[in-house]
Short mmCIF file of C-alpha atoms and ligand atoms in Angstrom, two decimals:
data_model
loop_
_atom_site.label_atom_id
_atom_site.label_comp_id
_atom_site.label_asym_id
_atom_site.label_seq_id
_atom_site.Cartn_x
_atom_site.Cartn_y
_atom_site.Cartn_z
CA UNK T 1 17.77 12.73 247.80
CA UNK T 2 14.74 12.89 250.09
CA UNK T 3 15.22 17.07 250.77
CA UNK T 4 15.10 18.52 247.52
CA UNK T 5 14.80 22.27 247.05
CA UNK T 6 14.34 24.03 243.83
CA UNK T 7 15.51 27.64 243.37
CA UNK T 8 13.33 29.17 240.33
CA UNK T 9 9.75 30.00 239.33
CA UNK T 10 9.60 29.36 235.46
CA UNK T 11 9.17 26.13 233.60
CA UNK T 12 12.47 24.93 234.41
CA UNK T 13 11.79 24.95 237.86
CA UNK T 14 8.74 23.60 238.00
CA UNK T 15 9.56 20.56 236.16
CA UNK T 16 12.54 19.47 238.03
CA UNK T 17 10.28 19.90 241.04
CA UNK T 18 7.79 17.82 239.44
CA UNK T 19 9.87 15.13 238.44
CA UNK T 20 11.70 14.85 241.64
CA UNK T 21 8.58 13.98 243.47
CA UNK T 22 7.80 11.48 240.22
CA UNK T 23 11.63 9.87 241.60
CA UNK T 24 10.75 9.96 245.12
CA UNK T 25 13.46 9.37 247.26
CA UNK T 26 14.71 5.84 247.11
CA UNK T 27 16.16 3.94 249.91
CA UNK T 28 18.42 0.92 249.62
CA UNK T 29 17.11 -1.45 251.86
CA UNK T 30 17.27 -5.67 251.86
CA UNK T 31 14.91 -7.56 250.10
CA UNK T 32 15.26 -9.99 252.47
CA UNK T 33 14.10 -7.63 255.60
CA UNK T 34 11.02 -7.03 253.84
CA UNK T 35 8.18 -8.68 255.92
CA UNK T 36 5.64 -9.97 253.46
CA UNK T 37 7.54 -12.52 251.23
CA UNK T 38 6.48 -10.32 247.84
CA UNK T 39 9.82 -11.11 246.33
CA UNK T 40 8.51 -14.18 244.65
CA UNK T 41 8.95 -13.93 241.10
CA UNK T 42 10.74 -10.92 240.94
CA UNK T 43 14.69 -10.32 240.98
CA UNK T 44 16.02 -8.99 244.26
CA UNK T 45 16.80 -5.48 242.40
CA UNK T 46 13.54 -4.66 241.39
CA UNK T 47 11.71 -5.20 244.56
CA UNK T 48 14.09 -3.24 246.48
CA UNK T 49 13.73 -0.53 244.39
CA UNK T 50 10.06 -0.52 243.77
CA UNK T 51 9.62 -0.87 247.75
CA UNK T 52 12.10 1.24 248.82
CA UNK T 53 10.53 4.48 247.28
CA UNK T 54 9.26 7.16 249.58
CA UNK T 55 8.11 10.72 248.71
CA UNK T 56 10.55 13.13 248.45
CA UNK T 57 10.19 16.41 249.86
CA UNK T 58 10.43 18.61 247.68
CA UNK T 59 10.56 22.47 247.89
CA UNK T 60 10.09 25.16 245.16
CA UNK T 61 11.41 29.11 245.88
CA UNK T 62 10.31 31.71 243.92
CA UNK T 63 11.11 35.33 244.27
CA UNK T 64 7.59 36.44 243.39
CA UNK T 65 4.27 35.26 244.87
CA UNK T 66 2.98 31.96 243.48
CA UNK T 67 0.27 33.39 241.18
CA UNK T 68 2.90 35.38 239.58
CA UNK T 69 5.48 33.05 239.00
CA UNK T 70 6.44 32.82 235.06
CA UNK T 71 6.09 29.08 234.97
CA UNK T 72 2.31 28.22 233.24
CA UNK T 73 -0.40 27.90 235.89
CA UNK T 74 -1.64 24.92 234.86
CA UNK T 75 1.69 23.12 235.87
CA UNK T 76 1.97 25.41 238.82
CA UNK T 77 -1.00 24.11 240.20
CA UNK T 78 -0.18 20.10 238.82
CA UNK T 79 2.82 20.31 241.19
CA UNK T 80 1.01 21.24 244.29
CA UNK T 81 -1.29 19.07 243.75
CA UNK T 82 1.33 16.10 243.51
CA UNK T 83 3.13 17.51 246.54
CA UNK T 84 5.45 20.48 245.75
CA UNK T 85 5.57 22.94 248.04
CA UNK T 86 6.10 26.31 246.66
CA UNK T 87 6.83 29.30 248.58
CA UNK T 88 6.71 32.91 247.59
CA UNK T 89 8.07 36.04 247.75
CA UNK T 90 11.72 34.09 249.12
CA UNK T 91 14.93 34.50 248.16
CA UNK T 92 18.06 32.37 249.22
CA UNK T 93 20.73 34.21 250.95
CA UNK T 94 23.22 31.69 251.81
CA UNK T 95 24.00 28.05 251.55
CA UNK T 96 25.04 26.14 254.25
CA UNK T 97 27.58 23.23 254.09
CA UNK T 98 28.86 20.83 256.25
CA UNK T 99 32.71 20.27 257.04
CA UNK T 100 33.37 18.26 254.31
CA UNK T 101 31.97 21.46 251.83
CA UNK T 102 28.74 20.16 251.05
CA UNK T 103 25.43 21.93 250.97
CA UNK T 104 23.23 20.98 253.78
CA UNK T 105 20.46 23.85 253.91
CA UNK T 106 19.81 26.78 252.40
CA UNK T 107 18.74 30.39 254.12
CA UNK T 108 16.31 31.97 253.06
CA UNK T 109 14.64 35.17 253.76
CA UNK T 110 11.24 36.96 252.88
CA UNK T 111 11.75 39.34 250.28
CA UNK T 112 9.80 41.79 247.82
CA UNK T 113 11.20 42.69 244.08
CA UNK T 114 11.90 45.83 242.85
CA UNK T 115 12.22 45.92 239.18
CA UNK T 116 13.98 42.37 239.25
CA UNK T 117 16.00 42.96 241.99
CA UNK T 118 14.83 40.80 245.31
CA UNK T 119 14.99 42.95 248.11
CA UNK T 120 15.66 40.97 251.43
CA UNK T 121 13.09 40.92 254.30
CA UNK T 122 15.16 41.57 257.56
CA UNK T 123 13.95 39.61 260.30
CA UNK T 124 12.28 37.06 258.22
CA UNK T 125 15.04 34.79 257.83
CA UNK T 126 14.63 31.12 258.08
CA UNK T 127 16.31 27.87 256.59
CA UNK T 128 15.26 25.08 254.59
CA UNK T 129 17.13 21.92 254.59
CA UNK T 130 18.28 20.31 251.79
CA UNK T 131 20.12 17.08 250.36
CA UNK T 132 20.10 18.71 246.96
CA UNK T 133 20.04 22.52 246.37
CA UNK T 134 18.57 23.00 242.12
CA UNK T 135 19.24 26.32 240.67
CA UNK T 136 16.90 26.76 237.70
CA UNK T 137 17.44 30.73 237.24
CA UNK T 138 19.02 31.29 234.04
CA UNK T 139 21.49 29.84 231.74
CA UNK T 140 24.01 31.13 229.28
CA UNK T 141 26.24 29.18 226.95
CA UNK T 142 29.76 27.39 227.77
CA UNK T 143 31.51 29.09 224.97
CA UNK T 144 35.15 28.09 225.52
CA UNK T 145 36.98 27.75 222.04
CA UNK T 146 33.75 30.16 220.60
CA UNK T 147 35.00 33.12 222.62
CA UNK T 148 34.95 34.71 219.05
CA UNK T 149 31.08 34.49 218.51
CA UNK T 150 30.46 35.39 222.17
CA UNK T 151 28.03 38.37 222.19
CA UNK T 152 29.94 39.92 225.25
CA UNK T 153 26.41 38.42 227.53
CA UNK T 154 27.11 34.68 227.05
CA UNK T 155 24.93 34.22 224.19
CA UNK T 156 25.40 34.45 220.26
CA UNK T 157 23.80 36.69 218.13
CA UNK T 158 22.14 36.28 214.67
CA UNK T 159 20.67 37.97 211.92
CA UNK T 160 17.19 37.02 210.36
CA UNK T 161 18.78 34.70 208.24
CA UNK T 162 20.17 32.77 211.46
CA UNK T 163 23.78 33.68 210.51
CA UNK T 164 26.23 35.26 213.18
CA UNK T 165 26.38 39.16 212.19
CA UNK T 166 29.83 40.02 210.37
CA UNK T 167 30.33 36.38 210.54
CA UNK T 168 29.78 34.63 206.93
CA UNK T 169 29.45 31.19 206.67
CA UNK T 170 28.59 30.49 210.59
CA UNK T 171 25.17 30.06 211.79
CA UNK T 172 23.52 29.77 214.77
CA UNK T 173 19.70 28.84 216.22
CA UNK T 174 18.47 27.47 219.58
CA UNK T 175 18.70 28.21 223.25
CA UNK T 176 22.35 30.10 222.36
CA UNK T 177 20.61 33.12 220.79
CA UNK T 178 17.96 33.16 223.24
CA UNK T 179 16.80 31.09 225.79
CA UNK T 180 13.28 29.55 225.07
CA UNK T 181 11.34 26.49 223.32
CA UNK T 182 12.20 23.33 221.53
CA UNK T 183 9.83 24.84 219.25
CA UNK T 184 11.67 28.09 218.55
CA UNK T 185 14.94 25.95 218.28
CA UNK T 186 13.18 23.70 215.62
CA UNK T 187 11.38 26.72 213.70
CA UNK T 188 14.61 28.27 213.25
CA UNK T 189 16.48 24.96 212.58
CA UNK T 190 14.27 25.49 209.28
CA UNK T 191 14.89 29.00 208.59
CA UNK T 192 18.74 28.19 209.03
CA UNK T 193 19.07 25.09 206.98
CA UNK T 194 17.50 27.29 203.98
CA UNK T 195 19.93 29.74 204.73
CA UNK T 196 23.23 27.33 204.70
CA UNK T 197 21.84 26.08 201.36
CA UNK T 198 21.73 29.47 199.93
CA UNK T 199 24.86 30.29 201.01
CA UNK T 200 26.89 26.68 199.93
CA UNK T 201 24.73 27.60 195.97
CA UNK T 202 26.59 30.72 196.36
CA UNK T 203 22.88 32.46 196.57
CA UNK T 204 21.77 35.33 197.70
CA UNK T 205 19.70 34.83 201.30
CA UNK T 206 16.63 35.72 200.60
CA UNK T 207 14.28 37.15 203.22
CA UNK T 208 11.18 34.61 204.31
CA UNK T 209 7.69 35.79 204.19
CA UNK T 210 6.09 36.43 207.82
CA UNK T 211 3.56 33.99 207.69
CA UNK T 212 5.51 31.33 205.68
CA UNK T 213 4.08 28.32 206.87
CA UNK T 214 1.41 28.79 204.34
CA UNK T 215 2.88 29.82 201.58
CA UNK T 216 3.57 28.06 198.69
CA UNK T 217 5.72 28.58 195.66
CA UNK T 218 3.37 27.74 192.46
CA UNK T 219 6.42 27.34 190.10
CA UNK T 220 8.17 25.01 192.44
CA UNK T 221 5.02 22.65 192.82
CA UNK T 222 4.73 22.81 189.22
CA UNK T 223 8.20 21.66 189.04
CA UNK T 224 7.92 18.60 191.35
CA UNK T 225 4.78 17.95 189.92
CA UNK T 226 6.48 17.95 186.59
CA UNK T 227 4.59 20.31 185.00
CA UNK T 228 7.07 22.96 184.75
CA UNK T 229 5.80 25.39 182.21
CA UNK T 230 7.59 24.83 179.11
CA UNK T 231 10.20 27.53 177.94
CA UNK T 232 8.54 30.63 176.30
CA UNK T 233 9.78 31.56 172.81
CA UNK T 234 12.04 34.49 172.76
CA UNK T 235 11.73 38.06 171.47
CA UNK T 236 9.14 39.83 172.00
CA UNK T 237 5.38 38.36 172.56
CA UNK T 238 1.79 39.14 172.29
CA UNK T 239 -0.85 38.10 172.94
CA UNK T 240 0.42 35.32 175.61
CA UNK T 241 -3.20 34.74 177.00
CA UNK T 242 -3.58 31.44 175.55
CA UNK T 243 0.14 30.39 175.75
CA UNK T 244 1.25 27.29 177.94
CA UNK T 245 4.35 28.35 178.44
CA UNK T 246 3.42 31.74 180.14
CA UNK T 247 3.23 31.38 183.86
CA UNK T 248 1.04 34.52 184.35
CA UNK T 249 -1.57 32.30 182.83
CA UNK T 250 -1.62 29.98 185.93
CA UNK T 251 -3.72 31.36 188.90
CA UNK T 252 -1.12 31.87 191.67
CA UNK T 253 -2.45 32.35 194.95
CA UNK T 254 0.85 31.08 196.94
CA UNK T 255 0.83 34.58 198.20
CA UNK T 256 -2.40 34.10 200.15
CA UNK T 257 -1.65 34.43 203.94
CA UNK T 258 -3.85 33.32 207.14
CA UNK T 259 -6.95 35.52 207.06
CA UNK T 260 -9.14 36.30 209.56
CA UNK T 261 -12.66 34.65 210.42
CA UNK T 262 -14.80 37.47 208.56
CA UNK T 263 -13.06 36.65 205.18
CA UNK T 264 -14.25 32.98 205.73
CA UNK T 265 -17.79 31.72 204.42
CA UNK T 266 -18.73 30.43 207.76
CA UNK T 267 -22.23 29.27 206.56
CA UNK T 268 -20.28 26.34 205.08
CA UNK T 269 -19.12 25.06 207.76
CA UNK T 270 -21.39 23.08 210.98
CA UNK T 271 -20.19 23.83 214.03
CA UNK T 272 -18.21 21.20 215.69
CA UNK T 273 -16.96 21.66 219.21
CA UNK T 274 -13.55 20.81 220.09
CA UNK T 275 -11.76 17.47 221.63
CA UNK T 276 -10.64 18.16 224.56
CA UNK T 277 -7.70 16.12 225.75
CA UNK T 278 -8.10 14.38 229.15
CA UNK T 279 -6.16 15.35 232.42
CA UNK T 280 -5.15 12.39 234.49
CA UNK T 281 -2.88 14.35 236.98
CA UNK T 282 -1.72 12.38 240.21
CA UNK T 283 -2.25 13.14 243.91
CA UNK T 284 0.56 13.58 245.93
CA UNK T 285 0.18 9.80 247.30
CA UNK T 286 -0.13 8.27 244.26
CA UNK T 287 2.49 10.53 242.50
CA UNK T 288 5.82 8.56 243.26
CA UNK T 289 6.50 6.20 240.29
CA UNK T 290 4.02 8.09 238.22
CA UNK T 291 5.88 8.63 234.74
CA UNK T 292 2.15 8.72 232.41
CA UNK T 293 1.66 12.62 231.09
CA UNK T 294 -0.55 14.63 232.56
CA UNK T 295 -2.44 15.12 229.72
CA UNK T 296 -3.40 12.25 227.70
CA UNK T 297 -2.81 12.07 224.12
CA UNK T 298 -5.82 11.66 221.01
CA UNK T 299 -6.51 8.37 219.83
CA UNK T 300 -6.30 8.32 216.29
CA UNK T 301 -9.66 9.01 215.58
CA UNK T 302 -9.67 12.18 217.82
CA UNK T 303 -6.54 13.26 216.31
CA UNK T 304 -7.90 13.09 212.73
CA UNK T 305 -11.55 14.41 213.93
CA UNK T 306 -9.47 17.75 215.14
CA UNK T 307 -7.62 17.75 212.47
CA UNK T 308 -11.14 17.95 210.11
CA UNK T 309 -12.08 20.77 212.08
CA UNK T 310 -9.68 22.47 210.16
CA UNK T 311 -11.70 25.69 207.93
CA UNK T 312 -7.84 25.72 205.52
CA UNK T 313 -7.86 29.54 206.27
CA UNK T 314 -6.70 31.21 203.38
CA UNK T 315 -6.36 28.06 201.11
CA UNK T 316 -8.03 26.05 198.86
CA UNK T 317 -9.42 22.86 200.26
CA UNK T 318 -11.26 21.52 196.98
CA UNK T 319 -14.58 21.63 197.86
CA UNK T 320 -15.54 22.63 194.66
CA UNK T 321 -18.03 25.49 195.82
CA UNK T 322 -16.83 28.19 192.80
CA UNK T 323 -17.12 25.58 189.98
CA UNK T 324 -20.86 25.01 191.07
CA UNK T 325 -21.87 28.42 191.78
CA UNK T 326 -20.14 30.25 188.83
CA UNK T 327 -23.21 31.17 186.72
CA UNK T 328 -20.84 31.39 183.72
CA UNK T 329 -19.20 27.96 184.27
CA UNK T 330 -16.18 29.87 183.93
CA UNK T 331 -14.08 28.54 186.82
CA UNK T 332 -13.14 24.83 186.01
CA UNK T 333 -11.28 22.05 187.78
CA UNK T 334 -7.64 21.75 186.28
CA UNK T 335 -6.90 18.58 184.81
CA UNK T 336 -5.81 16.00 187.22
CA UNK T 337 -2.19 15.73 185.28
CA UNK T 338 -2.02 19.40 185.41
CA UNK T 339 -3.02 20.24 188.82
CA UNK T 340 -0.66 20.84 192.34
CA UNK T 341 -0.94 21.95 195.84
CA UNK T 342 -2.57 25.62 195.02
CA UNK T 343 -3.96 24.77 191.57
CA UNK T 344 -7.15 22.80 191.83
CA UNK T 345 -9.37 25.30 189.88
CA UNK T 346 -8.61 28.24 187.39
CA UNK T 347 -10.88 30.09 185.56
CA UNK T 348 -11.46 30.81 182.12
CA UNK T 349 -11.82 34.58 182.08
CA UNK T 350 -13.23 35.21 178.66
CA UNK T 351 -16.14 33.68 180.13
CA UNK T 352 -16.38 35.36 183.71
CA UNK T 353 -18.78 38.58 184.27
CA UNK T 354 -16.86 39.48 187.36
CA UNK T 355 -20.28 38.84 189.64
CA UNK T 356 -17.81 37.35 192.34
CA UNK T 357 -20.00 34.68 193.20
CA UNK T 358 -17.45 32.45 193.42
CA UNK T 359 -15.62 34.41 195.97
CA UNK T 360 -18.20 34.68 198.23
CA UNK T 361 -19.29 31.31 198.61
CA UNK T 362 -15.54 30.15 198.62
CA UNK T 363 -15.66 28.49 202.68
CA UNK T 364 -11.75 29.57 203.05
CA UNK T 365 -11.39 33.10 201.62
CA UNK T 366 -9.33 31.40 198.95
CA UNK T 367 -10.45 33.78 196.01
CA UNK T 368 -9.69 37.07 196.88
CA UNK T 369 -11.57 39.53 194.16
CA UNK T 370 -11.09 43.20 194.33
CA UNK T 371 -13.82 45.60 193.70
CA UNK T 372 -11.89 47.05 190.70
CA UNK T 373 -10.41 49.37 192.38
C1 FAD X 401 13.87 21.42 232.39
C2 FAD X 401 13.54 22.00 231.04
C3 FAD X 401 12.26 21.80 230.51
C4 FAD X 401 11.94 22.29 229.25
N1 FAD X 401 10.68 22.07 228.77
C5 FAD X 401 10.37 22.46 227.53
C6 FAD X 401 9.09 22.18 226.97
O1 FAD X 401 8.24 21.57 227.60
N2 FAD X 401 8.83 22.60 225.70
C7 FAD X 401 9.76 23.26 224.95
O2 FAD X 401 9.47 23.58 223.79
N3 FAD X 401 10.97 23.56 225.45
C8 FAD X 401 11.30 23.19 226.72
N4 FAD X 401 12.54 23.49 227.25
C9 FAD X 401 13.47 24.28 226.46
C10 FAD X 401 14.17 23.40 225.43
O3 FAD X 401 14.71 22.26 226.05
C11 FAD X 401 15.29 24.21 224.77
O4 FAD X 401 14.75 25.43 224.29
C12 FAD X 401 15.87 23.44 223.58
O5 FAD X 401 16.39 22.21 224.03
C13 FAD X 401 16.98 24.26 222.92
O6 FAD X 401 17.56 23.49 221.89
P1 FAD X 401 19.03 23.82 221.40
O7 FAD X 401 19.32 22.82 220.31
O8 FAD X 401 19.16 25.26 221.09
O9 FAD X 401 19.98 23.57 222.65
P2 FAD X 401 20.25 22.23 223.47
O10 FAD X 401 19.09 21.30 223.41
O11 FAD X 401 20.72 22.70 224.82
O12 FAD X 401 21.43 21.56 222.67
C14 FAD X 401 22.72 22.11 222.67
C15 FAD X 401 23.68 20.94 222.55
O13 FAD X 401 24.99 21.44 222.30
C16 FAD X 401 25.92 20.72 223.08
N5 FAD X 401 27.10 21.58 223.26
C17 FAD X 401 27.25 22.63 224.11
N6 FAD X 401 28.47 23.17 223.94
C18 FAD X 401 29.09 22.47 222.97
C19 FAD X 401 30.37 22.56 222.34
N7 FAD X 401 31.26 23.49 222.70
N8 FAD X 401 30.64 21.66 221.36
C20 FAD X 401 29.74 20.73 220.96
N9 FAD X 401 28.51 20.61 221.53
C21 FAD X 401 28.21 21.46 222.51
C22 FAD X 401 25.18 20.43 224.38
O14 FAD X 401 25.73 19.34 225.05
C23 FAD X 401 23.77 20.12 223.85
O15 FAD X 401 23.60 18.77 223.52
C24 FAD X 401 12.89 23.02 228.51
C25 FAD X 401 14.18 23.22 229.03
C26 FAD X 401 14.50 22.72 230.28
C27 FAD X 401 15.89 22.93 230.81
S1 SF4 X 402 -16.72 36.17 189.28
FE1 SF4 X 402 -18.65 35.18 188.77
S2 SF4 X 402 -18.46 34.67 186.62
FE2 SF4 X 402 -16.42 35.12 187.34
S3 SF4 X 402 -15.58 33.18 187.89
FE3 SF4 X 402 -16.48 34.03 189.75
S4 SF4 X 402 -18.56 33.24 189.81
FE4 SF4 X 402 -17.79 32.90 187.75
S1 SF4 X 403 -11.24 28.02 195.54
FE1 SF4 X 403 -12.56 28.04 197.34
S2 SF4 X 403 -14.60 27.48 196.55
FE2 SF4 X 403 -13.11 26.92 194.99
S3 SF4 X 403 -12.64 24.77 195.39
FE3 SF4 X 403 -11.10 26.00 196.46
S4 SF4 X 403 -11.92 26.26 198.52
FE4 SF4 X 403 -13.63 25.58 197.25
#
């Protein structure tokens, strides 16, 4: 289509924008007609395409001005750049079609928003033509044969264990609870998978910590580390300080969450500013044909380089600062065929004065000592 208008304002809207002036508008035309004999070499198909592009014109409405639009700025301001033209403050009133039904133009008028209702402009009508009319305003699911898990708004609801309220056994994630990111889908793809697994053990779902991303469960490392305490003896026991078996005995920490940049030892750490990744945005001339991203990816070394500005907030990164500091040489490296994820160091407390040394010049905040209160 070489008139392309875009109803919308958020990310949606901006991207189909974007990517129809990326398409261009592509007209069939002969490679023989072409004048300049650049067909050698090539098959007739591709040069008439490649030659045959032209920009699109493409057309963005949003009912609020431009700097308020919902769609990120940076993109916002990519796709003018490249050519989209976005207008403001418009709504559509009415599509125009031809005889044969289809949508020629759209009218538009100037409008303001109360609440989120666009209130028309009268007098400030005015029509945009267009081969294709996009509306990017919304979605809600196609729920035909689901009717039963409809929410009564087009959408299905779930509980924090991603399964459908009332509704045992079904579970749900992704754009159909709520419209938003891959991401979200994904992050509760994870949630949900834990939760089917539960429920096929015939387990009771069991709530997730907040921050769970960085938690770890010590006796579950153990066991895929092998190291699974052994079994304790039964009846009652004293004195289990010493015993192997008793898992109180290992240092867990898995509860540790993200903390905050005071609870870090930042004199560990140089400074090291941050890679920026590279914009390569096209102009509007050179945007037709242009399929690279904006934003150009790390090479491998900048990728790891970020990744070792990582300070491993809240966890242990082995650096081994407690073991050299402890006056008492009380805190020890485990054993190499005894240690996991969480369990680099312990400490051997008949030995330690409490002088928490070793918590204050651990980098990450990983040993947290309380005053003995
Ligand atoms: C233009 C656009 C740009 C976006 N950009 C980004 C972005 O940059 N970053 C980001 O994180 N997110 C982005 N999103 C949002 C992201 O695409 C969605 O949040 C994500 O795809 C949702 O995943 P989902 O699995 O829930 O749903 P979907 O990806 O929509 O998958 C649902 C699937 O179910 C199928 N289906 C539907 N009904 C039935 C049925 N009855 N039976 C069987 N199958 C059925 C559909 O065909 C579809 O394949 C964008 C969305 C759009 C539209
Ligand atoms: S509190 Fe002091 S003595 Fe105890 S383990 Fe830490 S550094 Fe060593
Ligand atoms: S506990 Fe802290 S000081 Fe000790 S090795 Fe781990 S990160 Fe380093």
């Amino acid at each position: 289509p070489k008139k392309v208008v875009v109803v919308g304002g958020g990310d949606t809207s901006i991207d189909v924008a974007s990517v129809a002036r990326r398409l261009g508008h592509i007209k069939t035309i002969n490679p023989k007609d072409h004048p300049d004999g650049l067909i050698i070499g090539h098959t007739a198909q591709d040069v008439s395409t490649a030659l045959a592009k032209e920009g699109a014109d493409v057309t963005l409405t949003s009912l609020f001005p431009v700097e308020s639009m919902t769609a990120a700025e940076h993109e916002v301001q990519d796709a003018m750049r490249e050519g989209v033209r976005i207008l403001g403050n418009v709504m559509p009133i009415e599509v125009i079609r031809d005889e044969s039904g289809r949508a020629t133009a759209l009218k538009m008028s100037g409008c303001t928003v109360e609440g989120n209702r666009p209130i028309p402009k009268e007098g400030t009508e005015f029509t945009l033509e267009a081969d294709i009319i996009v509306a990017a305003i919304g979605q809600l699911g196609d729920l035909e044969g689901l009717e039963a898990l409809d929410n009564g708004r087009g959408f299905i609801d779930a509980d924090k264990f991603y399964q459908v309220p009332g509704r045992p056994g079904h579970f749900v994630i992704g754009d159909i609870v709520r419209p938003h990111l891959l991401t979200t889908a994904i992050g509760q793809a994870s949630i949900a998978v834990d939760s089917v697994d539960h429920y096929l053990k015939h387990e009771e779902l069991v709530k997730r910590p907040k921050v769970d991303v960085h938690h770890f469960n010590l006796l579950q490392k153990l066991k895929e580390a092998g190291l699974e305490p052994e079994s304790c003896p039964t009846g009652e026991l004293r004195g289990t300080s010493e015993l192997e078996c008793a898992v109180h005995n290992y240092e867990d920490r898995s509860a540790q969450e993200i903390i905050p940049a005071d609870k870090l030892f930042l004199a560990h750490f140089e400074y090291t500013p941050r890679i920026k990744r590279k914009e390569i945005g096209p102009s509007a001339e050179e945007v037709i044909g242009h399929f690279e991203e904006r934003f150009v990816g790390f090479t491998d070394e900048e990728a790891q380089a970020e990744a070792n500005r990582c300070m491993s907030c809240g966890m242990c990164f082995e650096c081994d600062n407690c073991v050299i500091f402890c006056p008492q040489d009380a805190v020890y490296r485990v054993p190499k065929d005894k240690s996991t994820t969480g369990r680099y160091v312990a400490t051997d407390y008949t030995r330690c004065i409490g002088c928490h040394i070793c918590s204050d010049v651990c980098p990450t905040g990983y040993i947290d000592m309380g005053m003995g209160e």
